[in-house]
Coordinates of C-alpha atoms in Angstrom, one line a residue:
Chain H
X6 CA 0.0 0.0 0.0
X7 CA 2.9 2.3 0.5
X8 CA 5.0 1.3 -2.4
X9 CA 6.9 4.0 -4.5
X10 CA 4.5 3.3 -7.4
X11 CA 1.6 4.3 -5.2
X12 CA 3.3 7.5 -4.1
X13 CA 4.2 8.4 -7.6
X14 CA 0.5 7.8 -8.6
X15 CA -0.6 10.0 -5.7
X16 CA 1.7 12.8 -6.9
X17 CA 0.5 12.3 -10.5
X18 CA -3.1 12.6 -9.4
X19 CA -2.2 15.8 -7.5
X20 CA -0.4 17.3 -10.5
X21 CA -3.4 16.5 -12.7
X22 CA -5.8 18.2 -10.3
X23 CA -3.5 21.2 -10.3
X24 CA -3.4 21.5 -14.1
X25 CA -7.2 21.2 -14.3
X26 CA -7.8 23.8 -11.6
X27 CA -5.5 26.6 -12.5
X28 CA -7.2 29.2 -14.7
X29 CA -5.5 31.0 -17.5
X30 CA -3.4 34.1 -16.7
X31 CA -4.8 37.6 -16.9
X32 CA -3.4 40.1 -19.3
X33 CA -2.8 43.8 -19.4
X34 CA -4.1 46.2 -21.9
X35 CA -1.7 47.9 -24.3
X36 CA -0.8 51.6 -23.5
X37 CA -3.5 54.0 -24.6
X38 CA -4.4 57.7 -24.4
X39 CA -5.5 58.7 -20.9
X40 CA -9.3 59.5 -20.6
X41 CA -9.9 63.2 -19.7
X42 CA -11.3 63.7 -16.2
X43 CA -12.7 66.5 -14.0
X44 CA -12.9 65.5 -10.4
X45 CA -13.6 67.4 -7.1
X46 CA -10.9 68.0 -4.5
X47 CA -11.3 66.0 -1.3
X48 CA -11.2 69.0 1.0
X49 CA -12.8 71.8 -1.0
X50 CA -14.8 70.3 -3.8
X51 CA -12.9 72.5 -6.3
X52 CA -12.8 70.8 -9.7
X53 CA -9.5 69.5 -11.0
X54 CA -9.0 68.5 -14.7
X55 CA -6.4 66.3 -16.3
X56 CA -5.5 69.2 -18.6
X57 CA -4.3 71.1 -15.4
X58 CA -1.2 68.8 -15.5
X59 CA 0.0 69.7 -18.9
X60 CA 3.8 69.4 -19.1
X61 CA 4.0 67.1 -16.1
X62 CA 4.2 63.4 -15.3
X63 CA 1.0 62.5 -13.3
X64 CA 0.8 59.5 -11.0
X65 CA -2.8 58.5 -10.1
X66 CA -3.1 56.5 -6.9
X67 CA -6.6 55.1 -6.5
X68 CA -7.4 54.1 -3.0
X69 CA -10.2 53.4 -0.5
X70 CA -9.9 53.6 3.3
X71 CA -11.0 50.0 3.7
X72 CA -8.4 48.7 1.3
X73 CA -5.6 47.2 3.5
X74 CA -2.7 47.2 1.0
X75 CA -3.7 50.8 -0.1
X76 CA -2.3 52.3 3.0
X77 CA 1.2 51.1 2.5
X78 CA 1.0 51.8 -1.3
X79 CA -0.2 55.4 -0.7
X80 CA 2.4 56.1 2.0
X81 CA 5.2 54.8 -0.3
X82 CA 4.0 56.7 -3.4
X83 CA 3.7 59.9 -1.4
X84 CA 7.1 59.5 0.1
X85 CA 9.0 57.8 -2.7
X86 CA 7.5 59.6 -5.7
X87 CA 5.8 62.9 -4.7
X88 CA 8.4 64.0 -2.1
X89 CA 11.3 62.4 -4.0
X90 CA 10.7 64.3 -7.2
X91 CA 9.7 67.5 -5.5
X92 CA 13.1 67.4 -3.7
X93 CA 14.8 67.0 -7.1
X94 CA 12.6 69.5 -8.8
X95 CA 11.4 67.0 -11.3
X96 CA 12.7 63.8 -13.0
X97 CA 16.3 63.6 -14.3
X98 CA 15.1 65.5 -17.4
X99 CA 13.5 68.3 -15.4
X100 CA 9.9 67.2 -16.0
X101 CA 7.7 67.9 -12.9
X102 CA 6.1 64.9 -11.3
X103 CA 2.8 65.1 -9.4
X104 CA 1.0 62.4 -7.4
X105 CA -2.8 62.6 -7.4
X106 CA -4.5 60.4 -4.9
X107 CA -8.0 59.4 -5.8
X108 CA -10.5 58.2 -3.3
X109 CA -13.3 55.9 -4.6
X110 CA -15.3 55.5 -1.4
X111 CA -18.2 57.8 -0.7
X112 CA -19.4 56.4 2.7
X113 CA -17.7 57.0 6.0
X114 CA -15.8 60.2 5.1
X115 CA -14.3 60.4 8.6
X116 CA -12.5 57.1 8.0
X117 CA -11.3 58.4 4.6
X118 CA -10.1 61.6 6.2
X119 CA -8.2 59.5 8.8
X120 CA -6.6 57.5 5.9
X121 CA -5.5 60.6 4.1
X122 CA -4.0 62.0 7.3
X123 CA -2.2 58.9 8.2
X124 CA -0.9 58.2 4.7
X125 CA 0.2 61.9 4.4
X126 CA -1.6 62.5 1.1
X127 CA -1.1 66.0 -0.1
X128 CA -3.4 66.1 -3.1
X129 CA -6.6 64.0 -3.1
X130 CA -9.6 63.9 -5.4
X131 CA -12.9 62.0 -5.2
X132 CA -14.1 59.5 -7.8
X133 CA -17.1 58.2 -5.7
X134 CA -18.7 56.1 -8.4
X135 CA -15.4 54.7 -9.6
X136 CA -16.1 55.9 -13.1
X137 CA -12.6 57.0 -13.8
X138 CA -11.1 53.9 -12.3
X139 CA -13.3 51.8 -14.6
X140 CA -12.3 53.9 -17.6
X141 CA -8.7 52.8 -16.8
X142 CA -9.8 49.2 -16.6
X143 CA -9.1 49.1 -12.8
X144 CA -10.5 45.9 -11.2
X145 CA -9.0 46.4 -7.7
X146 CA -7.2 48.8 -5.4
X147 CA -4.5 50.0 -5.0
X148 CA -4.5 50.9 -8.7
X149 CA -1.7 53.0 -10.0
X150 CA -1.4 54.9 -13.3
X151 CA 1.5 56.9 -14.7
X152 CA 0.5 59.5 -17.3
X153 CA 2.9 61.5 -19.6
X154 CA 1.5 65.0 -19.9
X155 CA 4.5 66.4 -21.7
X156 CA 2.7 66.2 -25.1
X157 CA -0.4 67.9 -23.9
X158 CA -3.2 68.2 -25.0
X159 CA -2.3 64.5 -25.6
X160 CA -1.9 62.5 -22.4
X161 CA -0.4 59.1 -22.7
X162 CA -0.8 56.2 -20.2
X163 CA 2.7 54.8 -19.7
X164 CA 1.8 52.4 -16.9
X165 CA -1.3 51.1 -15.1
X166 CA -1.5 48.3 -12.6
X167 CA -3.7 46.9 -9.9
X168 CA -1.6 46.2 -6.9
X169 CA 1.5 48.1 -5.7
X170 CA 4.8 47.0 -7.3
X171 CA 7.0 49.4 -5.4
X172 CA 8.3 52.8 -6.1
X173 CA 11.4 51.5 -7.9
X174 CA 9.3 50.4 -10.9
X175 CA 7.4 53.7 -10.9
X176 CA 10.6 55.7 -10.9
X177 CA 12.0 53.7 -13.8
X178 CA 9.0 54.7 -15.9
X179 CA 8.9 58.3 -14.7
X180 CA 12.7 58.8 -15.2
X181 CA 12.3 57.9 -18.9
X182 CA 9.9 60.8 -19.6
X183 CA 11.6 63.7 -21.4
X184 CA 10.3 67.2 -22.1
X185 CA 8.8 67.6 -25.6
X186 CA 11.5 69.9 -27.1
X187 CA 14.4 67.9 -25.7
X188 CA 13.1 64.5 -26.4
X189 CA 16.3 63.4 -28.1
X190 CA 18.5 64.4 -25.2
X191 CA 18.9 62.1 -22.3
X192 CA 20.4 63.9 -19.3
X193 CA 22.3 62.1 -16.6
X194 CA 20.7 61.6 -13.3
X195 CA 21.3 64.3 -10.7
X196 CA 20.1 62.2 -7.8
X197 CA 21.0 63.4 -4.4
X198 CA 22.0 60.8 -1.9
X199 CA 20.1 62.6 0.9
X200 CA 16.9 62.7 -1.1
X201 CA 17.3 59.0 -2.0
X202 CA 17.7 58.2 1.6
X203 CA 14.9 60.4 2.8
X204 CA 12.4 59.1 0.3
X205 CA 13.3 55.4 0.1
X206 CA 10.5 52.9 0.5
X207 CA 9.7 52.9 4.2
X208 CA 10.2 49.7 6.2
X209 CA 7.2 48.3 8.0
X210 CA 8.1 46.5 11.2
X211 CA 5.7 44.2 13.0
X212 CA 5.7 42.4 16.3
X213 CA 3.3 39.7 17.6
X214 CA 2.9 37.8 20.8
X215 CA 0.5 35.0 21.3
X216 CA -0.5 32.6 24.0
X217 CA -2.7 29.5 23.7
X218 CA -3.7 27.1 26.4
X219 CA -5.7 23.8 26.3
X220 CA -6.5 22.8 29.8
X221 CA -8.2 19.7 31.3
X222 CA -8.0 18.5 34.9
X223 CA -5.1 16.1 34.3
X224 CA -3.6 17.5 31.1
X225 CA -2.5 21.1 30.5
X226 CA -0.7 22.3 27.4
X227 CA 0.3 25.8 26.5
X228 CA 2.0 27.5 23.5
X229 CA 3.6 30.9 23.6
X230 CA 5.0 32.5 20.4
X231 CA 6.9 35.7 19.7
X232 CA 7.2 36.9 16.1
X233 CA 9.1 39.9 14.6
X234 CA 8.8 40.8 10.9
X235 CA 9.9 43.5 8.5
X236 CA 8.5 44.4 5.1
X237 CA 10.2 46.7 2.6
X238 CA 9.5 47.0 -1.0
X239 CA 9.0 43.6 -2.5
X240 CA 10.4 41.7 0.4
X241 CA 8.9 40.5 3.7
X242 CA 10.6 38.4 6.3
X243 CA 9.6 37.0 9.7
X244 CA 11.3 35.3 12.6
X245 CA 9.3 33.4 15.2
X246 CA 10.2 31.6 18.5
X247 CA 7.8 29.2 20.1
X248 CA 7.8 27.7 23.5
X249 CA 5.3 24.9 24.4
X250 CA 4.7 23.2 27.7
X251 CA 3.0 19.9 28.5
X252 CA 2.0 19.0 32.0
X253 CA 0.1 15.9 32.7
X254 CA -0.7 13.3 35.4
X255 CA 0.3 10.0 34.0
X256 CA -2.0 7.4 35.5
X257 CA -1.8 3.7 34.5
X258 CA -5.0 1.7 33.9
X259 CA -4.7 -0.9 36.6
X260 CA -6.9 -3.5 35.0
X261 CA -4.5 -3.8 32.1
X262 CA -1.3 -2.3 33.4
X263 CA 0.5 -3.6 36.5
X264 CA 4.0 -2.5 35.6
X265 CA 3.9 1.2 35.6
X266 CA 3.0 3.8 38.3
X267 CA 1.4 7.2 38.5
X268 CA 3.7 10.2 37.9
X269 CA 3.4 13.9 37.1
X270 CA 5.1 14.7 33.8
X271 CA 6.3 18.1 32.6
X272 CA 8.0 18.7 29.2
X273 CA 9.1 21.7 27.2
X274 CA 9.2 22.2 23.5
X275 CA 11.2 24.9 21.7
X276 CA 10.9 25.9 18.0
X277 CA 12.5 28.6 15.8
X278 CA 11.1 29.6 12.5
X279 CA 12.1 32.0 9.7
X280 CA 10.2 32.8 6.6
X281 CA 10.8 35.0 3.6
X282 CA 8.5 36.3 0.9
X283 CA 9.6 38.1 -2.2
X284 CA 7.7 39.4 -5.2
X285 CA 9.1 38.1 -8.4
X286 CA 6.8 39.6 -10.8
X287 CA 3.7 41.8 -10.7
X288 CA 1.5 38.7 -10.1
X289 CA 3.9 36.2 -8.6
X290 CA 5.3 35.9 -5.1
X291 CA 7.8 33.3 -3.9
X292 CA 8.0 32.3 -0.3
X293 CA 10.2 30.0 1.7
X294 CA 10.2 28.9 5.4
X295 CA 12.4 26.8 7.7
X296 CA 11.7 25.5 11.2
X297 CA 13.7 23.6 13.8
X298 CA 12.2 22.2 17.0
X299 CA 13.2 20.2 20.0
X300 CA 10.7 18.4 22.3
X301 CA 7.5 16.5 22.4
X302 CA 5.0 17.8 19.9
X303 CA 1.9 16.5 21.8
X304 CA 0.8 15.3 25.2
X305 CA -0.1 11.8 24.0
X306 CA 3.4 11.0 22.8
X307 CA 4.7 12.1 26.2
X308 CA 2.2 9.7 27.9
X309 CA 3.4 6.8 25.7
X310 CA 7.0 7.6 26.2
X311 CA 6.5 7.5 30.0
X312 CA 4.7 4.1 29.7
X313 CA 7.6 2.6 27.7
X314 CA 10.3 4.2 29.9
X315 CA 8.8 2.7 33.1
X316 CA 8.4 -0.7 31.4
X317 CA 11.7 -1.1 29.6
X318 CA 14.3 1.4 30.9
X319 CA 16.0 -1.4 32.8
X320 CA 16.7 -3.2 29.5
X321 CA 20.2 -2.3 28.2
X322 CA 18.8 -2.0 24.7
X323 CA 16.4 0.8 25.7
X324 CA 17.4 4.4 25.1
X325 CA 15.5 7.5 26.2
X326 CA 13.5 9.3 23.5
X327 CA 14.6 12.8 22.3
X328 CA 12.0 14.1 19.8
X329 CA 13.3 16.8 17.5
X330 CA 13.2 17.7 13.9
X331 CA 13.2 20.3 11.2
X332 CA 11.1 21.3 8.2
X333 CA 11.4 23.4 5.1
X334 CA 8.7 24.7 2.8
X335 CA 8.4 26.8 -0.3
X336 CA 5.4 28.3 -2.1
X337 CA 4.5 30.3 -5.2
X338 CA 1.5 32.6 -5.0
X339 CA -0.1 33.8 -8.2
X340 CA -2.5 36.8 -8.2
X341 CA -4.5 35.8 -11.3
X342 CA -7.3 38.3 -10.6
X343 CA -6.0 41.7 -9.4
X344 CA -6.6 41.8 -5.6
X345 CA -9.5 39.4 -5.7
X346 CA -8.1 36.0 -6.9
X347 CA -5.1 34.1 -5.7
X348 CA -3.7 30.6 -6.2
X349 CA -0.8 29.2 -4.3
X350 CA 1.1 26.0 -4.8
X351 CA 3.3 24.9 -1.9
X352 CA 5.7 22.0 -1.1
X353 CA 7.0 21.1 2.4
X354 CA 9.4 18.6 3.7
X355 CA 9.7 17.5 7.4
X356 CA 12.2 15.4 9.1
X357 CA 11.0 14.1 12.5
X358 CA 12.9 12.1 15.0
X359 CA 10.0 10.8 17.2
X360 CA 9.7 8.9 20.5
X361 CA 9.4 5.3 19.3
X362 CA 7.2 2.5 20.6
X363 CA 8.9 -0.4 22.4
X364 CA 8.0 -4.1 22.6
X365 CA 9.4 -7.3 24.1
X366 CA 8.3 -10.1 21.8
X367 CA 7.1 -13.4 23.3
X368 CA 9.8 -16.1 23.3
X369 CA 9.6 -19.0 20.8
X370 CA 11.1 -22.4 20.8
X371 CA 13.9 -21.1 18.4
X372 CA 14.4 -17.9 20.4
X373 CA 13.3 -18.2 24.0
X374 CA 14.7 -14.8 25.1
X375 CA 14.1 -12.3 22.3
X376 CA 15.6 -8.8 22.4
X377 CA 13.7 -5.6 23.1
X378 CA 12.5 -4.0 19.9
X379 CA 11.5 -0.5 19.0
X380 CA 9.3 0.9 16.2
X381 CA 10.3 3.5 13.6
X382 CA 11.9 6.6 15.2
X383 CA 12.5 8.6 12.1
X384 CA 9.9 10.0 9.8
X385 CA 10.2 11.8 6.4
X386 CA 7.2 13.7 5.3
X387 CA 6.6 15.3 1.9
X388 CA 3.6 17.5 1.5
X389 CA 2.5 19.3 -1.7
X390 CA -0.4 21.7 -1.3
X391 CA -2.7 24.0 -3.2
X392 CA -4.7 27.1 -2.0
X393 CA -7.3 29.2 -3.8
X394 CA -8.6 32.5 -2.3
X395 CA -11.3 34.4 -4.1
X396 CA -13.8 37.2 -3.8
X397 CA -16.9 35.8 -5.3
X398 CA -19.4 38.6 -4.7
X399 CA -19.4 41.9 -2.9
X400 CA -20.2 40.0 0.3
X401 CA -18.4 36.6 0.0
X402 CA -14.8 35.6 0.2
X403 CA -13.7 32.0 0.0
X404 CA -10.6 29.9 0.6
X405 CA -10.0 26.3 -0.5
X406 CA -6.9 24.3 0.6
X407 CA -5.9 20.9 -0.7
X408 CA -3.0 18.9 0.8
X409 CA -1.4 15.6 0.1
X410 CA 0.8 14.2 2.9
X411 CA 3.3 11.4 2.3
X412 CA 4.9 10.0 5.5
X413 CA 7.4 7.2 5.8
X414 CA 5.7 3.8 6.0
X415 CA 2.2 5.2 5.8
X416 CA -0.4 5.5 3.1
X417 CA -1.1 8.9 1.5
X418 CA -3.1 11.3 3.5
X419 CA -5.5 13.7 1.5
X420 CA -6.9 16.7 3.3
X421 CA -9.3 19.5 2.2
X422 CA -10.2 22.6 4.1
X423 CA -12.7 25.1 2.9
X424 CA -13.7 28.5 4.4
X425 CA -16.5 30.9 3.4
X426 CA -16.7 34.4 4.9
X427 CA -19.9 36.3 4.4
X428 CA -20.5 39.9 5.2
X429 CA -24.1 39.8 6.4
X430 CA -24.3 43.5 6.9
X431 CA -22.3 46.5 7.7
X432 CA -21.4 45.1 11.2
X433 CA -22.0 41.4 10.9
X434 CA -19.6 38.8 9.6
X435 CA -20.3 35.1 9.4
X436 CA -17.3 32.8 8.9
X437 CA -17.8 29.1 8.2
X438 CA -15.1 26.5 7.7
X439 CA -15.0 22.7 7.1
X440 CA -12.4 20.1 6.5
X441 CA -12.1 16.4 5.6
X442 CA -9.0 14.1 5.9
X443 CA -8.7 10.7 4.4
X444 CA -5.9 8.2 5.0
X445 CA -6.1 4.5 4.1
X446 CA -6.9 2.1 5.4
X447 CA -9.1 3.5 8.1
X448 CA -8.7 7.2 9.1
X449 CA -11.5 9.5 8.1
X450 CA -11.8 12.8 9.9
X451 CA -14.1 15.8 9.3
X452 CA -14.9 19.0 11.0
X453 CA -17.2 22.0 10.6
X454 CA -17.1 25.3 12.4
X455 CA -18.7 28.7 12.3
X456 CA -18.1 32.1 13.9
X457 CA -20.5 35.1 14.0
X458 CA -18.8 38.4 14.7
X459 CA -20.3 41.8 15.4
X460 CA -18.6 45.2 15.2
X461 CA -19.5 47.1 18.4
X462 CA -17.5 50.0 17.1
X463 CA -15.1 50.2 14.1
X464 CA -12.3 49.0 16.5
X465 CA -14.0 46.6 19.0
X466 CA -15.6 43.3 17.8
X467 CA -17.2 40.4 19.7
X468 CA -17.9 36.9 18.4
X469 CA -19.4 33.6 19.3
X470 CA -18.2 30.4 17.7
X471 CA -18.7 26.7 17.5
X472 CA -16.7 23.7 16.2
X473 CA -17.5 20.1 15.8
X474 CA -14.9 17.4 15.0
X475 CA -15.2 13.7 14.3
X476 CA -12.8 11.0 13.3
X477 CA -12.9 7.2 12.9
X478 CA -9.8 6.6 15.0
X479 CA -6.1 6.4 14.2
X480 CA -4.7 3.6 12.2
X481 CA -4.0 0.5 14.4
X482 CA -0.6 -1.0 14.4
X483 CA -0.3 -4.7 13.8
X484 CA 1.4 -5.6 17.1
X485 CA -0.5 -6.7 20.2
X486 CA 0.0 -3.3 21.9
X487 CA -1.3 -0.3 20.1
X488 CA -1.2 3.4 21.0
X489 CA -3.6 4.4 18.2
X490 CA -6.4 6.6 19.4
X491 CA -10.0 5.3 19.0
X492 CA -12.7 7.2 17.2
X493 CA -13.1 10.7 18.6
X494 CA -15.7 13.5 18.7
X495 CA -15.2 17.0 20.1
X496 CA -17.7 19.8 20.6
X497 CA -16.5 23.3 21.1
X498 CA -18.2 26.6 21.7
X499 CA -16.5 30.0 22.3
X500 CA -16.7 33.7 23.0
X501 CA -14.2 36.1 21.7
X502 CA -13.2 39.8 21.9
X503 CA -11.1 41.6 19.3
X504 CA -9.6 45.1 19.1
X505 CA -8.4 46.3 15.7
X506 CA -6.6 49.6 16.2
X507 CA -4.5 51.7 13.9
X508 CA -1.2 50.2 15.0
X509 CA -2.2 47.7 17.7
X510 CA -4.6 44.8 17.5
X511 CA -5.5 42.3 20.2
X512 CA -7.7 39.2 20.5
X513 CA -8.9 37.0 23.4
X514 CA -11.2 34.0 23.2
X515 CA -12.3 31.4 25.7
X516 CA -13.8 28.1 24.5
X517 CA -15.1 25.2 26.6
X518 CA -14.6 21.9 24.7
X519 CA -15.7 18.3 25.3
X520 CA -13.9 15.3 23.9
X521 CA -15.5 11.9 23.7
X522 CA -13.8 8.7 22.6
X523 CA -15.3 5.5 21.2
X524 CA -14.7 2.2 22.9
X525 CA -11.0 1.1 23.0
X526 CA -9.7 -1.9 21.2
X527 CA -8.1 -4.6 23.3
X528 CA -4.6 -3.7 22.3
X529 CA -5.2 0.0 23.4
X530 CA -6.7 -0.8 26.9
X531 CA -3.5 0.1 28.8
X532 CA -4.1 3.6 27.7
X533 CA -7.6 3.8 28.9
X534 CA -6.8 6.8 31.2
X535 CA -5.2 8.7 28.3
X536 CA -8.2 8.0 25.9
X537 CA -10.9 9.0 28.4
X538 CA -13.6 11.7 27.9
X539 CA -12.5 15.1 29.1
X540 CA -13.8 18.6 29.5
X541 CA -11.3 21.2 28.3
X542 CA -11.0 25.0 28.4
X543 CA -9.2 26.6 25.4
X544 CA -7.8 30.1 25.8
X545 CA -6.3 32.1 22.9
X546 CA -4.9 35.5 23.2
X547 CA -2.7 37.5 20.8
X548 CA -1.3 41.0 20.5
X549 CA 0.1 42.5 17.3
X550 CA 1.8 45.9 17.0
X551 CA 3.1 47.7 13.9
X552 CA 6.2 49.5 14.9
Chain L
X8 CA -15.2 22.7 -10.2
X9 CA -13.6 25.9 -11.5
X10 CA -16.8 27.8 -10.5
X11 CA -16.7 26.2 -7.1
X12 CA -13.1 27.3 -6.6
X13 CA -12.9 30.7 -8.1
X14 CA -16.5 31.8 -8.9
X15 CA -17.8 33.3 -12.1
X16 CA -16.5 36.8 -11.8
X17 CA -15.2 39.3 -9.2
X18 CA -17.3 42.3 -8.1
X19 CA -16.3 45.8 -9.3
X20 CA -13.7 47.5 -7.1
X21 CA -16.2 50.0 -5.6
X22 CA -18.2 47.0 -4.4
X23 CA -15.4 45.4 -2.5
X24 CA -15.7 47.4 0.7
X25 CA -17.4 44.7 2.8
X26 CA -15.1 41.9 1.6
X27 CA -12.0 44.0 2.4
X28 CA -12.8 44.4 6.1
X29 CA -10.0 42.9 8.3
X30 CA -12.3 40.2 9.7
X31 CA -13.4 39.1 6.2
X32 CA -9.8 38.3 5.2
X33 CA -7.8 35.1 5.5
X34 CA -4.9 36.5 7.5
X35 CA -1.7 34.9 8.7
X36 CA -1.9 37.0 11.8
X37 CA -2.9 35.1 14.9
X38 CA -4.9 38.1 16.1
X39 CA -7.2 37.4 13.1
X40 CA -7.3 33.6 13.4
X41 CA -10.6 31.9 13.9
X42 CA -11.4 28.4 15.0
X43 CA -7.8 27.3 14.6
X44 CA -6.2 26.9 18.0
X45 CA -2.6 25.8 17.6
X46 CA -2.9 23.1 20.3
X47 CA -6.0 21.3 18.9
X48 CA -4.0 18.9 16.6
X49 CA -2.5 17.4 19.8
X50 CA -6.0 16.0 20.6
X51 CA -7.6 15.7 17.1
X52 CA -5.3 14.0 14.5
X53 CA -7.5 15.1 11.6
X54 CA -6.5 18.7 12.2
X55 CA -2.8 18.0 11.9
X56 CA -1.6 19.3 8.6
X57 CA 2.2 19.2 8.7
X58 CA 5.0 17.0 9.9
X59 CA 5.1 13.3 10.4
X60 CA 5.3 13.7 14.2
X61 CA 2.2 15.9 14.3
X62 CA 0.4 13.7 11.9
X63 CA 1.1 10.4 13.6
X64 CA 0.3 11.7 17.1
X65 CA 0.8 8.3 18.5
X66 CA 4.2 6.7 18.7
X67 CA 3.8 3.2 17.4
X68 CA 0.9 3.5 15.0
X69 CA 1.8 2.5 11.5

């Protein structure tokens, strides 16, 4: 069942699905004459026409206050284009450059005003019905247009693009524009180092701290993470450190286990992760990530390890377990619909040194005193994945994720996870998610969850949530003693509070959860106290700050 | 299948205000994570998505 041919077949099926699912690439229109416009100024309502910019290079920056990437784009365009060329008194050929920011949102003018102030926009117009944006063929924001006005009354569109590609690309286009009468003369750049430095693309720094806990009366696990990241131009990187703790009361099931004794266990887990994302092209982003860890990844492995330690540690062939590993992944994200359609293909590899199972086989006539044996303690996992994120309507955003997992000595695992977010109204958001996992010969797992969130104010939100999970039980091992979990159901409800400020955001949620196992197989009975029904409390809190 | 995954068309940009709200996005930030506690895969193996150790959960399962 786990032959190389089967793995190759799994990969081939996955590749076929990928080729069928990926839609064709979008294309850009050829350069055209710019449509004339007459739009009111944001503050005064005074009309501004395109012809007012005769003899200049005009950069149009379409934005809306609710557009998350617009803020960074507008800040960088204002700093790296408007101030940069104002400081140099025009482009290298002396052509003046003007950034015109264009707001497309009519509602909530206070929030638009706040956006303009925070982004430092000097010259903003209104295009409330988006008519001008549509004339340029804009399907998303931020949308940037570079217009050459040196041949007025003819205005030529040199560049237009949904999504921000950085000021470097805009400067290359702007620097190529020459005044009409000196078009054949290319002057050398007079760039000043101080201006370059002062108007370079700003660096966005972000910090995040999170704490999770999953608590039952005899098992307590926690996870604490700290992340720091920087984003500048086309590149974003993050570094993360994670500390997990597991505390549990190991309790043997006396009816089937007379050899071990109760003990309180405590273990720590440390992990470090680094990831990097870089934009390769206007629609393609490459990402890479690497993680190393040391320690038990879950409370059940720790329980089993203690069981084996107490039973077999006196045997000279036994050695203590030391779980550790590393993983690496890479992904390519394709924005096939500007700002509204994304596909991402990923591939991950994980190397895991796990705590193995131990067994002392029964003696036979040929071998009356067999040696202590242990199970596999090294796992290699290869995992290709696909993600699709789309805006389907003005109220619905979806995410679909497919994953194939190939782990040493196991059958292929197929997983799907789908999420649908629905804006029910101005203040209500309904989020639904579901997933299914399939691994031969016997594991089937599925889950469904939903969250309803309400905006008390534009910054404070509350939510209620629910999650149901069901599986048919882990895959039994063929030996007499098995650690495989029986079928499991969990029910979870929760209450959450979220604060989304300008530079700070914070969340807290508390969720009671009930886990119920099906009856244990004979080989799993020694672990009856591990696989018992429990009531849990889940706590999640996180704080994010933009520095 | 294609319609299921990517829909028929995207709304005009001026109609994207509601779907651009922070709580409508699929964000990597843990502040905006929903129903995805990091610790749940320890209990429920069907949630585990990466790594052989996480996936297997148990130590001597095949």
